[in-house]
mmCIF file of C-alpha atoms in Angstrom:
data_model
loop_
_atom_site.group_PDB
_atom_site.id
_atom_site.type_symbol
_atom_site.label_atom_id
_atom_site.label_comp_id
_atom_site.label_asym_id
_atom_site.label_seq_id
_atom_site.Cartn_x
_atom_site.Cartn_y
_atom_site.Cartn_z
ATOM 1 C CA GLN A 1 -15.903 -5.142 9.864
ATOM 2 C CA LYS A 2 -13.029 -4.036 7.481
ATOM 3 C CA GLU A 3 -13.985 -2.765 4.083
ATOM 4 C CA VAL A 4 -11.472 -5.157 2.540
ATOM 5 C CA GLU A 5 -10.842 -8.572 3.902
ATOM 6 C CA GLN A 6 -7.833 -10.699 2.848
ATOM 7 C CA ASP A 7 -6.602 -14.029 4.303
ATOM 8 C CA PRO A 8 -3.192 -13.256 5.730
ATOM 9 C CA GLY A 9 -2.013 -16.886 5.211
ATOM 10 C CA PRO A 10 0.805 -17.702 5.353
ATOM 11 C CA LEU A 11 0.470 -19.726 2.177
ATOM 12 C CA SER A 12 3.274 -22.200 1.220
ATOM 13 C CA VAL A 13 3.287 -24.027 -2.063
ATOM 14 C CA PRO A 14 5.806 -26.085 -4.089
ATOM 15 C CA GLU A 15 7.409 -24.650 -7.231
ATOM 16 C CA GLY A 16 5.199 -24.985 -10.253
ATOM 17 C CA ALA A 17 1.943 -24.917 -8.326
ATOM 18 C CA ILE A 18 -1.019 -22.642 -9.224
ATOM 19 C CA VAL A 19 -1.649 -20.026 -6.529
ATOM 20 C CA SER A 20 -4.982 -18.383 -5.814
ATOM 21 C CA LEU A 21 -5.111 -15.189 -3.677
ATOM 22 C CA ASN A 22 -8.424 -13.611 -2.761
ATOM 23 C CA CYS A 23 -10.062 -10.560 -1.321
ATOM 24 C CA THR A 24 -13.592 -9.685 -0.463
ATOM 25 C CA TYR A 25 -14.915 -6.260 0.048
ATOM 26 C CA SER A 26 -18.099 -4.524 1.309
ATOM 27 C CA ASN A 27 -18.108 -1.138 -0.471
ATOM 28 C CA SER A 28 -20.011 -1.372 -3.650
ATOM 29 C CA ALA A 29 -18.552 1.977 -4.695
ATOM 30 C CA PHE A 30 -15.114 0.401 -5.420
ATOM 31 C CA GLN A 31 -14.501 0.250 -9.199
ATOM 32 C CA TYR A 32 -10.683 0.025 -9.566
ATOM 33 C CA PHE A 33 -8.901 -3.012 -8.239
ATOM 34 C CA MET A 34 -5.185 -3.685 -7.891
ATOM 35 C CA TRP A 35 -2.767 -6.186 -6.685
ATOM 36 C CA TYR A 36 0.510 -5.113 -5.185
ATOM 37 C CA ARG A 37 3.627 -7.343 -4.493
ATOM 38 C CA GLN A 38 5.880 -6.618 -1.550
ATOM 39 C CA TYR A 39 9.217 -8.241 -1.163
ATOM 40 C CA SER A 40 10.733 -8.468 2.375
ATOM 41 C CA ARG A 41 11.996 -5.088 3.574
ATOM 42 C CA LYS A 42 10.786 -3.346 0.517
ATOM 43 C CA GLY A 43 7.850 -1.092 -0.458
ATOM 44 C CA PRO A 44 4.793 -2.441 -2.361
ATOM 45 C CA GLU A 45 4.960 -2.359 -6.085
ATOM 46 C CA LEU A 46 1.964 -2.400 -8.470
ATOM 47 C CA LEU A 47 1.561 -5.868 -10.033
ATOM 48 C CA MET A 48 -1.906 -5.917 -11.687
ATOM 49 C CA TYR A 49 -4.674 -3.403 -12.304
ATOM 50 C CA THR A 50 -8.307 -4.004 -13.373
ATOM 51 C CA TYR A 51 -11.351 -1.844 -13.800
ATOM 52 C CA SER A 52 -14.823 -3.090 -12.838
ATOM 53 C CA SER A 53 -15.640 -6.784 -13.492
ATOM 54 C CA GLY A 54 -13.746 -9.098 -15.690
ATOM 55 C CA ASN A 55 -10.335 -10.749 -16.144
ATOM 56 C CA LYS A 56 -6.916 -9.450 -17.011
ATOM 57 C CA GLU A 57 -3.935 -11.531 -17.854
ATOM 58 C CA ASP A 58 -0.216 -10.562 -17.826
ATOM 59 C CA GLY A 59 2.161 -13.491 -18.331
ATOM 60 C CA ARG A 60 1.779 -15.975 -15.447
ATOM 61 C CA PHE A 61 -0.546 -13.646 -13.539
ATOM 62 C CA THR A 62 -4.318 -13.359 -13.970
ATOM 63 C CA ALA A 63 -6.497 -10.917 -12.072
ATOM 64 C CA GLN A 64 -10.247 -11.516 -11.738
ATOM 65 C CA VAL A 65 -12.977 -9.246 -10.447
ATOM 66 C CA ASP A 66 -16.476 -10.288 -9.684
ATOM 67 C CA LYS A 67 -18.365 -7.160 -8.548
ATOM 68 C CA SER A 68 -21.672 -8.994 -8.114
ATOM 69 C CA SER A 69 -20.024 -11.114 -5.356
ATOM 70 C CA LYS A 70 -17.648 -8.390 -4.260
ATOM 71 C CA TYR A 71 -14.714 -10.720 -4.740
ATOM 72 C CA ILE A 72 -11.408 -10.385 -6.450
ATOM 73 C CA SER A 73 -8.690 -12.937 -7.144
ATOM 74 C CA LEU A 74 -5.102 -13.150 -8.314
ATOM 75 C CA PHE A 75 -3.913 -16.333 -9.880
ATOM 76 C CA ILE A 76 -0.278 -17.234 -10.372
ATOM 77 C CA ARG A 77 0.560 -20.011 -12.755
ATOM 78 C CA ASP A 78 3.782 -22.019 -12.614
ATOM 79 C CA SER A 79 4.752 -20.367 -9.454
ATOM 80 C CA GLN A 80 8.464 -19.672 -8.825
ATOM 81 C CA PRO A 81 10.576 -19.126 -5.751
ATOM 82 C CA SER A 82 11.003 -15.528 -6.920
ATOM 83 C CA ASP A 83 7.267 -15.090 -6.439
ATOM 84 C CA SER A 84 7.683 -15.499 -2.685
ATOM 85 C CA ALA A 85 6.384 -12.208 -1.268
ATOM 86 C CA THR A 86 3.442 -10.527 0.394
ATOM 87 C CA TYR A 87 0.573 -9.817 -1.922
ATOM 88 C CA LEU A 88 -1.827 -6.997 -1.120
ATOM 89 C CA CYS A 89 -5.136 -6.238 -2.795
ATOM 90 C CA ALA A 90 -6.225 -2.653 -3.041
ATOM 91 C CA MET A 91 -9.218 -0.899 -4.409
ATOM 92 C CA LYS A 92 -10.793 2.550 -4.821
ATOM 93 C CA GLY A 93 -13.884 4.289 -5.942
ATOM 94 C CA ALA A 94 -14.305 6.610 -8.940
ATOM 95 C CA GLY A 95 -14.884 9.908 -7.173
ATOM 96 C CA GLY A 96 -16.084 11.846 -4.158
ATOM 97 C CA THR A 97 -14.161 11.595 -0.889
ATOM 98 C CA SER A 98 -12.641 8.328 -1.923
ATOM 99 C CA TYR A 99 -11.100 9.844 -5.055
ATOM 100 C CA GLY A 100 -7.508 8.798 -5.304
ATOM 101 C CA LYS A 101 -7.391 6.954 -2.068
ATOM 102 C CA LEU A 102 -6.703 3.267 -2.026
ATOM 103 C CA THR A 103 -8.051 0.833 0.645
ATOM 104 C CA PHE A 104 -5.830 -2.180 1.246
ATOM 105 C CA GLY A 105 -6.283 -5.645 2.369
ATOM 106 C CA GLN A 106 -4.145 -7.089 5.120
ATOM 107 C CA GLY A 107 -1.790 -8.873 2.690
ATOM 108 C CA THR A 108 -1.178 -12.571 2.148
ATOM 109 C CA ILE A 109 2.362 -13.961 2.728
ATOM 110 C CA LEU A 110 3.291 -16.438 0.010
ATOM 111 C CA THR A 111 6.249 -18.776 0.030
ATOM 112 C CA VAL A 112 7.099 -20.852 -3.039
ATOM 113 C CA HIS A 113 9.585 -23.562 -2.116
ATOM 114 C CA PRO A 114 11.845 -25.314 -4.735
ATOM 115 C CA ASN B 1 16.279 6.791 -10.597
ATOM 116 C CA ALA B 2 12.774 8.234 -10.624
ATOM 117 C CA GLY B 3 10.540 7.416 -7.665
ATOM 118 C CA VAL B 4 9.791 8.040 -4.068
ATOM 119 C CA THR B 5 12.698 8.635 -1.689
ATOM 120 C CA GLN B 6 12.275 8.199 2.113
ATOM 121 C CA THR B 7 14.772 9.162 4.794
ATOM 122 C CA PRO B 8 15.901 7.767 7.136
ATOM 123 C CA LYS B 9 15.646 4.088 6.417
ATOM 124 C CA PHE B 10 15.955 3.081 10.064
ATOM 125 C CA GLN B 11 15.505 4.929 13.327
ATOM 126 C CA VAL B 12 15.338 4.109 17.087
ATOM 127 C CA LEU B 13 13.662 6.657 19.317
ATOM 128 C CA LYS B 14 13.142 6.846 23.084
ATOM 129 C CA THR B 15 9.558 7.453 24.314
ATOM 130 C CA GLY B 16 8.840 11.113 24.210
ATOM 131 C CA GLN B 17 11.386 12.032 21.559
ATOM 132 C CA SER B 18 10.338 13.749 18.384
ATOM 133 C CA MET B 19 11.361 13.180 14.794
ATOM 134 C CA THR B 20 10.405 13.955 11.244
ATOM 135 C CA LEU B 21 10.317 11.367 8.434
ATOM 136 C CA GLN B 22 11.075 12.891 5.022
ATOM 137 C CA CYS B 23 9.620 11.935 1.691
ATOM 138 C CA ALA B 24 10.302 13.275 -1.821
ATOM 139 C CA GLN B 25 9.053 12.258 -5.209
ATOM 140 C CA ASP B 26 10.297 13.256 -8.674
ATOM 141 C CA MET B 27 7.413 12.089 -10.790
ATOM 142 C CA ASN B 28 5.471 15.399 -10.596
ATOM 143 C CA HIS B 29 2.639 13.666 -8.783
ATOM 144 C CA ASN B 30 -0.039 15.771 -7.283
ATOM 145 C CA SER B 31 -1.037 13.402 -4.407
ATOM 146 C CA MET B 32 1.102 12.020 -1.621
ATOM 147 C CA TYR B 33 0.347 9.695 1.291
ATOM 148 C CA TRP B 34 1.759 8.397 4.524
ATOM 149 C CA TYR B 35 1.010 4.786 5.570
ATOM 150 C CA ARG B 36 2.003 2.600 8.491
ATOM 151 C CA GLN B 37 2.314 -1.041 8.121
ATOM 152 C CA ASP B 38 1.992 -3.484 11.092
ATOM 153 C CA PRO B 39 1.823 -7.250 11.197
ATOM 154 C CA GLY B 40 -1.724 -8.481 10.458
ATOM 155 C CA MET B 41 -3.007 -4.916 9.970
ATOM 156 C CA GLY B 42 -1.963 -4.288 6.396
ATOM 157 C CA LEU B 43 -1.388 -0.699 5.290
ATOM 158 C CA ARG B 44 -3.205 1.993 7.196
ATOM 159 C CA LEU B 45 -3.514 5.567 5.968
ATOM 160 C CA ILE B 46 -2.204 8.143 8.442
ATOM 161 C CA TYR B 47 -2.439 11.397 6.433
ATOM 162 C CA TYR B 48 -2.604 12.299 2.752
ATOM 163 C CA SER B 49 -2.229 15.382 0.592
ATOM 164 C CA ALA B 50 -4.461 15.424 -2.525
ATOM 165 C CA SER B 51 -2.549 18.426 -3.918
ATOM 166 C CA GLU B 52 0.049 20.950 -2.886
ATOM 167 C CA GLY B 53 -1.256 23.059 -0.041
ATOM 168 C CA THR B 54 -3.880 20.607 1.282
ATOM 169 C CA THR B 55 -3.596 17.865 3.827
ATOM 170 C CA ASP B 56 -6.236 15.548 5.366
ATOM 171 C CA LYS B 57 -6.419 12.928 7.998
ATOM 172 C CA GLY B 58 -6.580 9.280 7.147
ATOM 173 C CA GLU B 59 -7.550 6.243 9.260
ATOM 174 C CA VAL B 60 -4.919 6.570 12.044
ATOM 175 C CA PRO B 61 -3.844 10.220 12.376
ATOM 176 C CA ASN B 62 -3.459 10.519 16.194
ATOM 177 C CA GLY B 63 0.082 11.355 17.276
ATOM 178 C CA TYR B 64 1.185 12.463 13.892
ATOM 179 C CA ASN B 65 1.397 15.725 11.961
ATOM 180 C CA VAL B 66 2.235 16.353 8.305
ATOM 181 C CA SER B 67 3.548 19.163 6.111
ATOM 182 C CA ARG B 68 3.258 19.374 2.301
ATOM 183 C CA LEU B 69 6.385 21.558 1.846
ATOM 184 C CA ASN B 70 5.996 21.798 -1.853
ATOM 185 C CA LYS B 71 4.790 19.542 -4.652
ATOM 186 C CA ARG B 72 7.737 17.175 -4.248
ATOM 187 C CA GLU B 73 7.972 16.862 -0.516
ATOM 188 C CA PHE B 74 5.674 15.520 2.138
ATOM 189 C CA SER B 75 6.977 15.109 5.716
ATOM 190 C CA LEU B 76 5.556 13.228 8.704
ATOM 191 C CA ARG B 77 6.308 14.371 12.210
ATOM 192 C CA LEU B 78 6.040 12.465 15.493
ATOM 193 C CA GLU B 79 5.988 15.137 18.212
ATOM 194 C CA SER B 80 6.211 12.770 21.179
ATOM 195 C CA ALA B 81 6.975 9.196 20.214
ATOM 196 C CA ALA B 82 5.143 6.302 21.899
ATOM 197 C CA PRO B 83 5.930 2.565 21.759
ATOM 198 C CA SER B 84 2.648 2.120 19.806
ATOM 199 C CA GLN B 85 4.165 4.049 16.955
ATOM 200 C CA THR B 86 6.752 1.345 16.370
ATOM 201 C CA SER B 87 6.116 0.410 12.804
ATOM 202 C CA VAL B 88 7.188 0.557 9.179
ATOM 203 C CA TYR B 89 6.246 3.800 7.535
ATOM 204 C CA PHE B 90 5.701 4.102 3.805
ATOM 205 C CA CYS B 91 5.305 7.188 1.788
ATOM 206 C CA ALA B 92 3.528 6.976 -1.607
ATOM 207 C CA SER B 93 2.612 9.213 -4.460
ATOM 208 C CA SER B 94 0.117 9.253 -7.308
ATOM 209 C CA ASP B 95 -1.201 11.481 -10.048
ATOM 210 C CA ALA B 96 -4.556 12.630 -8.744
ATOM 211 C CA ASP B 97 -6.133 11.925 -12.113
ATOM 212 C CA THR B 98 -4.893 8.431 -12.472
ATOM 213 C CA ASN B 99 -6.541 5.193 -11.385
ATOM 214 C CA TYR B 100 -3.358 3.196 -11.640
ATOM 215 C CA GLY B 101 -2.418 3.214 -8.051
ATOM 216 C CA TYR B 102 0.513 4.483 -6.136
ATOM 217 C CA THR B 103 4.306 4.484 -6.209
ATOM 218 C CA PHE B 104 5.713 3.615 -2.831
ATOM 219 C CA GLY B 105 9.042 4.444 -1.238
ATOM 220 C CA SER B 106 11.168 1.775 0.394
ATOM 221 C CA GLY B 107 9.960 2.523 3.873
ATOM 222 C CA THR B 108 11.280 3.754 7.239
ATOM 223 C CA ARG B 109 11.586 1.206 10.053
ATOM 224 C CA LEU B 110 10.941 3.030 13.347
ATOM 225 C CA THR B 111 11.337 1.568 16.812
ATOM 226 C CA VAL B 112 10.212 3.431 19.911
ATOM 227 C CA VAL B 113 11.645 2.117 23.152
#
């Protein structure tokens, strides 16, 4: 079983829809949670970052972490065609051998069509 | 532009050939990483270097070697390429003290025939 599970999709939605992307994880030591966005033929870029449980909002994007359920989500409101990309969740612990090293989900391919 | 620079961007190798993928960062980061990305597999860590002078194996190190040449540069070498090493390779860097994640390069698309 992978430490981080992410539904690879693909996910196709109409412009303006609310998108929900999710990851589950098994390692209770994870404390830092990130979402990366990767456009086709580009490297991943950091989109959102959260620490421990709770919500974080940035414009149309909201990241949620529920550590009790080992579940994280990324919501995209009013989705745009420019949001079409692969979204990867990533997480890390606070120290020890996992210090500094991220564990990634498989990535979800999202297409927003006009 | 500040960031992570990878060369080459594309490469085709024959089975058994060797090559080195180059990576350089200009953000004064301590830690650097090499990942491979394959469809349905996500990003898998090959090797990492927590700081200059140190390297460690990641999840899929077999068939690869690395060199942390200095603080800026971290190279990945394939000594005898195999078709299973056909992939997109990403280099990344981070400040070892940060929890804000990595800065990635734009990738090297490698095909081994």
